[in-house]
């Protein structure tokens, strides 16, 4: 059921996937696998092919344990990727449901490896799947154990922590990805491992720009002002500007919104965001946000609210050093 559900979501043939999922553990009862456990899956593929199953089903069975460890490839076929995902999701959900989640020192069911495997399949296979929905679906299909929202939340956090461990420290463009880079994306509540990884890489590239720490610091300052102000409206009235820096920031943000609306590449969006450095610095240098006139004050707060929203389109930039 789980494999077929994933196949339909990805627009793949559920019949092939369901058949492979049905047969994938059959070789465990054979004498060959009993004597040589390392050939599990591989023998299942041979048995399936010799029994008249399609090549797609046999290949999916053969690959469904992949990746077996760090550095090994993910399944080469989409059917194999889906069956492998379903297998790992079922293992994670089943063990969490019966309260046997890993501890800091023990992981007898290799759940960390299973979590990393499903994440790598989503990322390397470029599968746009919602991690929270996958884990919740796998948990709901468990025949026993605790399957409520609390367990689903714990399971999600466990897998996200595996993603954090996987991405942080990776060297991209000669620099290791920082914890803050990952946390800036995680703060937005991204659910797709593939999308989250792309955002993290984009923020990593943005961090190399000279404007990055300035914008991060400005965003922190704006966030603090907005937090102190409480409820802030979104309407900005250009006729209420009293300082040239207000109009310059407003125009720069509008122009940036138009440019970024046409883009899907996160790195390009963040590179464009760097153009706000000068007008934002000028605004904070020359404008008193908490003006005595309530209408002027609310208008300036609305400007900062728009700036803050733009700093959270790809990631929460206030999480970055600055």
mmCIF file of N, CA, C and O in Angstrom, residues 2 86-102 109 111 114 134-147 151 155:
data_model
loop_
_atom_site.group_PDB
_atom_site.id
_atom_site.type_symbol
_atom_site.label_atom_id
_atom_site.label_comp_id
_atom_site.label_asym_id
_atom_site.label_seq_id
_atom_site.Cartn_x
_atom_site.Cartn_y
_atom_site.Cartn_z
ATOM 1 N N UNK A 2 1.882 1.292 0.838
ATOM 2 C CA UNK A 2 2.732 2.460 0.932
ATOM 3 C C UNK A 2 3.493 2.701 -0.367
ATOM 4 O O UNK A 2 3.566 3.822 -0.865
ATOM 5 N N UNK A 86 9.718 2.766 0.520
ATOM 6 C CA UNK A 86 8.630 2.154 1.294
ATOM 7 C C UNK A 86 9.183 1.222 2.362
ATOM 8 O O UNK A 86 8.685 1.196 3.496
ATOM 9 N N UNK A 87 10.201 0.450 2.015
ATOM 10 C CA UNK A 87 10.807 -0.480 2.968
ATOM 11 C C UNK A 87 11.410 0.265 4.152
ATOM 12 O O UNK A 87 11.208 -0.098 5.321
ATOM 13 N N UNK A 88 12.141 1.331 3.871
ATOM 14 C CA UNK A 88 12.794 2.102 4.934
ATOM 15 C C UNK A 88 11.769 2.872 5.774
ATOM 16 O O UNK A 88 11.909 2.970 7.005
ATOM 17 N N UNK A 89 10.765 3.409 5.128
ATOM 18 C CA UNK A 89 9.708 4.110 5.857
ATOM 19 C C UNK A 89 8.966 3.165 6.793
ATOM 20 O O UNK A 89 8.646 3.510 7.936
ATOM 21 N N UNK A 90 8.693 1.954 6.306
ATOM 22 C CA UNK A 90 7.994 0.965 7.120
ATOM 23 C C UNK A 90 8.825 0.557 8.333
ATOM 24 O O UNK A 90 8.300 0.412 9.439
ATOM 25 N N UNK A 91 10.130 0.396 8.117
ATOM 26 C CA UNK A 91 11.014 0.035 9.227
ATOM 27 C C UNK A 91 11.038 1.142 10.276
ATOM 28 O O UNK A 91 10.882 0.887 11.483
ATOM 29 N N UNK A 92 11.217 2.370 9.840
ATOM 30 C CA UNK A 92 11.273 3.504 10.764
ATOM 31 C C UNK A 92 9.969 3.646 11.546
ATOM 32 O O UNK A 92 9.968 3.772 12.772
ATOM 33 N N UNK A 93 8.861 3.614 10.818
ATOM 34 C CA UNK A 93 7.557 3.800 11.458
ATOM 35 C C UNK A 93 7.250 2.658 12.421
ATOM 36 O O UNK A 93 6.740 2.878 13.524
ATOM 37 N N UNK A 94 7.559 1.432 12.008
ATOM 38 C CA UNK A 94 7.261 0.274 12.848
ATOM 39 C C UNK A 94 8.025 0.278 14.156
ATOM 40 O O UNK A 94 7.454 0.026 15.223
ATOM 41 N N UNK A 95 9.311 0.597 14.093
ATOM 42 C CA UNK A 95 10.135 0.596 15.308
ATOM 43 C C UNK A 95 9.753 1.751 16.227
ATOM 44 O O UNK A 95 9.693 1.605 17.455
ATOM 45 N N UNK A 96 9.466 2.907 15.658
ATOM 46 C CA UNK A 96 9.038 4.048 16.480
ATOM 47 C C UNK A 96 7.678 3.768 17.122
ATOM 48 O O UNK A 96 7.426 4.154 18.256
ATOM 49 N N UNK A 97 6.797 3.089 16.390
ATOM 50 C CA UNK A 97 5.454 2.812 16.903
ATOM 51 C C UNK A 97 5.499 1.927 18.144
ATOM 52 O O UNK A 97 4.685 2.088 19.060
ATOM 53 N N UNK A 98 6.463 1.021 18.205
ATOM 54 C CA UNK A 98 6.541 0.126 19.363
ATOM 55 C C UNK A 98 7.494 0.659 20.441
ATOM 56 O O UNK A 98 7.851 -0.046 21.376
ATOM 57 N N UNK A 99 7.917 1.915 20.283
ATOM 58 C CA UNK A 99 8.703 2.573 21.315
ATOM 59 C C UNK A 99 10.143 2.149 21.421
ATOM 60 O O UNK A 99 10.749 2.254 22.486
ATOM 61 N N UNK A 100 10.731 1.682 20.316
ATOM 62 C CA UNK A 100 12.117 1.213 20.342
ATOM 63 C C UNK A 100 13.040 2.141 19.558
ATOM 64 O O UNK A 100 13.982 1.681 18.902
ATOM 65 N N UNK A 101 12.776 3.447 19.624
ATOM 66 C CA UNK A 101 13.601 4.389 18.868
ATOM 67 C C UNK A 101 15.045 4.379 19.382
ATOM 68 O O UNK A 101 15.290 4.032 20.545
ATOM 69 N N UNK A 102 16.006 4.769 18.551
ATOM 70 C CA UNK A 102 17.415 4.729 18.941
ATOM 71 C C UNK A 102 17.720 5.672 20.106
ATOM 72 O O UNK A 102 17.027 6.675 20.309
ATOM 73 N N UNK A 109 18.484 -1.392 15.395
ATOM 74 C CA UNK A 109 17.748 -1.662 14.153
ATOM 75 C C UNK A 109 18.240 -0.802 12.987
ATOM 76 O O UNK A 109 17.581 -0.731 11.951
ATOM 77 N N UNK A 111 18.296 2.363 12.412
ATOM 78 C CA UNK A 111 17.322 3.341 11.932
ATOM 79 C C UNK A 111 17.991 4.597 11.373
ATOM 80 O O UNK A 111 17.443 5.241 10.472
ATOM 81 N N UNK A 114 18.719 3.732 7.886
ATOM 82 C CA UNK A 114 17.488 3.724 7.093
ATOM 83 C C UNK A 114 17.030 5.147 6.787
ATOM 84 O O UNK A 114 16.619 5.446 5.654
ATOM 85 N N UNK A 134 4.982 11.428 4.179
ATOM 86 C CA UNK A 134 5.473 10.061 3.996
ATOM 87 C C UNK A 134 5.528 9.325 5.327
ATOM 88 O O UNK A 134 5.055 8.188 5.456
ATOM 89 N N UNK A 135 6.110 9.971 6.323
ATOM 90 C CA UNK A 135 6.274 9.331 7.633
ATOM 91 C C UNK A 135 4.930 9.117 8.317
ATOM 92 O O UNK A 135 4.688 8.068 8.935
ATOM 93 N N UNK A 136 4.044 10.094 8.194
ATOM 94 C CA UNK A 136 2.718 9.951 8.786
ATOM 95 C C UNK A 136 1.950 8.812 8.129
ATOM 96 O O UNK A 136 1.295 8.008 8.796
ATOM 97 N N UNK A 137 2.051 8.721 6.794
ATOM 98 C CA UNK A 137 1.383 7.642 6.074
ATOM 99 C C UNK A 137 1.912 6.280 6.459
ATOM 100 O O UNK A 137 1.153 5.325 6.625
ATOM 101 N N UNK A 138 3.242 6.184 6.608
ATOM 102 C CA UNK A 138 3.854 4.915 7.001
ATOM 103 C C UNK A 138 3.425 4.523 8.409
ATOM 104 O O UNK A 138 3.173 3.349 8.695
ATOM 105 N N UNK A 139 3.311 5.502 9.294
ATOM 106 C CA UNK A 139 2.908 5.235 10.667
ATOM 107 C C UNK A 139 1.457 4.768 10.737
ATOM 108 O O UNK A 139 1.112 3.840 11.489
ATOM 109 N N UNK A 140 0.592 5.378 9.940
ATOM 110 C CA UNK A 140 -0.826 5.005 9.933
ATOM 111 C C UNK A 140 -1.039 3.574 9.461
ATOM 112 O O UNK A 140 -2.024 2.924 9.844
ATOM 113 N N UNK A 141 -0.136 3.061 8.635
ATOM 114 C CA UNK A 141 -0.280 1.708 8.093
ATOM 115 C C UNK A 141 0.272 0.627 9.014
ATOM 116 O O UNK A 141 0.164 -0.561 8.703
ATOM 117 N N UNK A 142 0.865 1.029 10.131
ATOM 118 C CA UNK A 142 1.416 0.032 11.052
ATOM 119 C C UNK A 142 0.284 -0.746 11.734
ATOM 120 O O UNK A 142 -0.722 -0.162 12.135
ATOM 121 N N UNK A 143 0.441 -2.060 11.877
ATOM 122 C CA UNK A 143 -0.632 -2.885 12.453
ATOM 123 C C UNK A 143 -0.757 -2.775 13.971
ATOM 124 O O UNK A 143 -1.769 -3.177 14.540
ATOM 125 N N UNK A 144 0.265 -2.233 14.627
ATOM 126 C CA UNK A 144 0.227 -2.170 16.089
ATOM 127 C C UNK A 144 1.121 -1.036 16.573
ATOM 128 O O UNK A 144 1.893 -0.451 15.807
ATOM 129 N N UNK A 145 1.012 -0.751 17.876
ATOM 130 C CA UNK A 145 1.855 0.271 18.468
ATOM 131 C C UNK A 145 1.165 1.616 18.554
ATOM 132 O O UNK A 145 -0.008 1.766 18.231
ATOM 133 N N UNK A 146 1.930 2.604 18.977
ATOM 134 C CA UNK A 146 1.418 3.969 19.127
ATOM 135 C C UNK A 146 1.614 4.725 17.824
ATOM 136 O O UNK A 146 2.727 4.843 17.322
ATOM 137 N N UNK A 147 0.538 5.255 17.293
ATOM 138 C CA UNK A 147 0.601 5.884 15.966
ATOM 139 C C UNK A 147 0.005 7.288 15.970
ATOM 140 O O UNK A 147 -0.541 7.738 14.977
ATOM 141 N N UNK A 151 4.116 10.582 18.224
ATOM 142 C CA UNK A 151 5.099 9.674 17.618
ATOM 143 C C UNK A 151 5.488 10.169 16.228
ATOM 144 O O UNK A 151 6.661 10.123 15.844
ATOM 145 N N UNK A 155 9.257 11.048 15.057
ATOM 146 C CA UNK A 155 9.835 10.383 13.895
ATOM 147 C C UNK A 155 10.327 11.403 12.876
ATOM 148 O O UNK A 155 11.424 11.276 12.316
#
